[in-house]
Amino acid sequence: MSLQMRSECERCDTALEENGIAFICSYECTFCATCAGTMDHTCPNCGGELVARPRRSREGA
Ligand SMILES: [Zn+2]
Ligand SMILES: [Zn+2]
């Protein structure tokens, strides 16, 4: 079993594009940029810091 990548913000259910901006905490709670900002980049579930999810880039590195 592998972890499923969430495709919606846990807070507002906004759809998150795979290559769009999303914020996750260390436990992979997932939020949109708007909610992350509203919550001061702190996860309401576990209190962890929300960081921008790295995007898959085809531009090397
Ligand atoms: Zn949201
Ligand atoms: Zn969390």
PDB file of C-alpha atoms and ligand atoms in Angstrom:
ATOM      1  CA  MET A   1       0.000   0.000   0.000  1.00  0.00           C
ATOM      2  CA  SER A   2       1.299   3.384  -0.885  1.00  0.00           C
ATOM      3  CA  LEU A   3       0.245   6.717   0.424  1.00  0.00           C
ATOM      4  CA  GLN A   4      -2.305   8.332  -1.730  1.00  0.00           C
ATOM      5  CA  MET A   5      -1.572  11.836  -2.857  1.00  0.00           C
ATOM      6  CA  ARG A   6      -4.407  14.018  -1.741  1.00  0.00           C
ATOM      7  CA  SER A   7      -5.988  16.053  -4.456  1.00  0.00           C
ATOM      8  CA  GLU A   8      -8.074  18.389  -2.337  1.00  0.00           C
ATOM      9  CA  CYS A   9      -7.372  20.851   0.405  1.00  0.00           C
ATOM     10  CA  GLU A  10      -8.321  19.245   3.737  1.00  0.00           C
ATOM     11  CA  ARG A  11      -9.792  22.477   4.978  1.00  0.00           C
ATOM     12  CA  CYS A  12     -11.830  23.904   2.140  1.00  0.00           C
ATOM     13  CA  ASP A  13     -11.969  20.991  -0.310  1.00  0.00           C
ATOM     14  CA  THR A  14     -10.529  23.069  -3.097  1.00  0.00           C
ATOM     15  CA  ALA A  15      -9.125  20.865  -5.813  1.00  0.00           C
ATOM     16  CA  LEU A  16      -5.355  20.912  -5.904  1.00  0.00           C
ATOM     17  CA  GLU A  17      -3.686  20.386  -9.221  1.00  0.00           C
ATOM     18  CA  GLU A  18      -0.886  17.893  -9.236  1.00  0.00           C
ATOM     19  CA  ASN A  19       1.559  20.490 -10.383  1.00  0.00           C
ATOM     20  CA  GLY A  20      -0.133  23.390  -8.682  1.00  0.00           C
ATOM     21  CA  ILE A  21       0.800  25.064  -5.441  1.00  0.00           C
ATOM     22  CA  ALA A  22      -0.064  23.073  -2.330  1.00  0.00           C
ATOM     23  CA  PHE A  23       1.188  23.039   1.229  1.00  0.00           C
ATOM     24  CA  ILE A  24       1.883  19.942   3.290  1.00  0.00           C
ATOM     25  CA  CYS A  25       3.051  19.201   6.812  1.00  0.00           C
ATOM     26  CA  SER A  26       5.379  16.411   7.884  1.00  0.00           C
ATOM     27  CA  TYR A  27       2.414  14.052   8.154  1.00  0.00           C
ATOM     28  CA  GLU A  28       1.269  14.948   4.675  1.00  0.00           C
ATOM     29  CA  CYS A  29      -1.810  16.850   5.668  1.00  0.00           C
ATOM     30  CA  THR A  30      -2.485  18.848   2.536  1.00  0.00           C
ATOM     31  CA  PHE A  31      -3.846  22.354   2.155  1.00  0.00           C
ATOM     32  CA  CYS A  32      -4.189  24.976  -0.507  1.00  0.00           C
ATOM     33  CA  ALA A  33      -2.065  28.101  -0.438  1.00  0.00           C
ATOM     34  CA  THR A  34      -4.962  30.237   0.748  1.00  0.00           C
ATOM     35  CA  CYS A  35      -5.673  28.066   3.777  1.00  0.00           C
ATOM     36  CA  ALA A  36      -1.984  27.684   4.573  1.00  0.00           C
ATOM     37  CA  GLY A  37      -1.705  31.449   4.684  1.00  0.00           C
ATOM     38  CA  THR A  38      -4.853  31.804   6.764  1.00  0.00           C
ATOM     39  CA  MET A  39      -3.540  29.273   9.258  1.00  0.00           C
ATOM     40  CA  ASP A  40      -0.177  31.012   9.444  1.00  0.00           C
ATOM     41  CA  HIS A  41       1.461  27.970   7.834  1.00  0.00           C
ATOM     42  CA  THR A  42       0.742  25.784  10.834  1.00  0.00           C
ATOM     43  CA  CYS A  43      -1.061  22.483  10.408  1.00  0.00           C
ATOM     44  CA  PRO A  44      -4.306  22.452  12.444  1.00  0.00           C
ATOM     45  CA  ASN A  45      -4.220  18.666  12.676  1.00  0.00           C
ATOM     46  CA  CYS A  46      -0.768  18.058  14.096  1.00  0.00           C
ATOM     47  CA  GLY A  47       0.687  21.495  14.712  1.00  0.00           C
ATOM     48  CA  GLY A  48       3.467  20.965  12.219  1.00  0.00           C
ATOM     49  CA  GLU A  49       4.814  23.531   9.859  1.00  0.00           C
ATOM     50  CA  LEU A  50       3.247  23.682   6.427  1.00  0.00           C
ATOM     51  CA  VAL A  51       5.724  23.874   3.609  1.00  0.00           C
ATOM     52  CA  ALA A  52       5.201  24.228  -0.107  1.00  0.00           C
ATOM     53  CA  ARG A  53       4.957  20.884  -1.767  1.00  0.00           C
ATOM     54  CA  PRO A  54       7.746  20.437  -4.276  1.00  0.00           C
ATOM     55  CA  ARG A  55       6.511  20.419  -7.810  1.00  0.00           C
ATOM     56  CA  ARG A  56       7.562  17.909 -10.339  1.00  0.00           C
ATOM     57  CA  SER A  57       9.687  19.879 -12.702  1.00  0.00           C
ATOM     58  CA  ARG A  58      10.909  18.901 -16.094  1.00  0.00           C
ATOM     59  CA  GLU A  59      13.354  21.727 -16.240  1.00  0.00           C
ATOM     60  CA  GLY A  60      16.194  19.683 -14.847  1.00  0.00           C
ATOM     61  CA  ALA A  61      17.713  19.239 -11.391  1.00  0.00           C
TER      62      ALA A  61
HETATM   63 ZN    ZN B   1      -7.972  25.311   1.362  1.00  0.00          ZN
HETATM   64 ZN    ZN B   2      -0.507  17.841   9.767  1.00  0.00          ZN
END
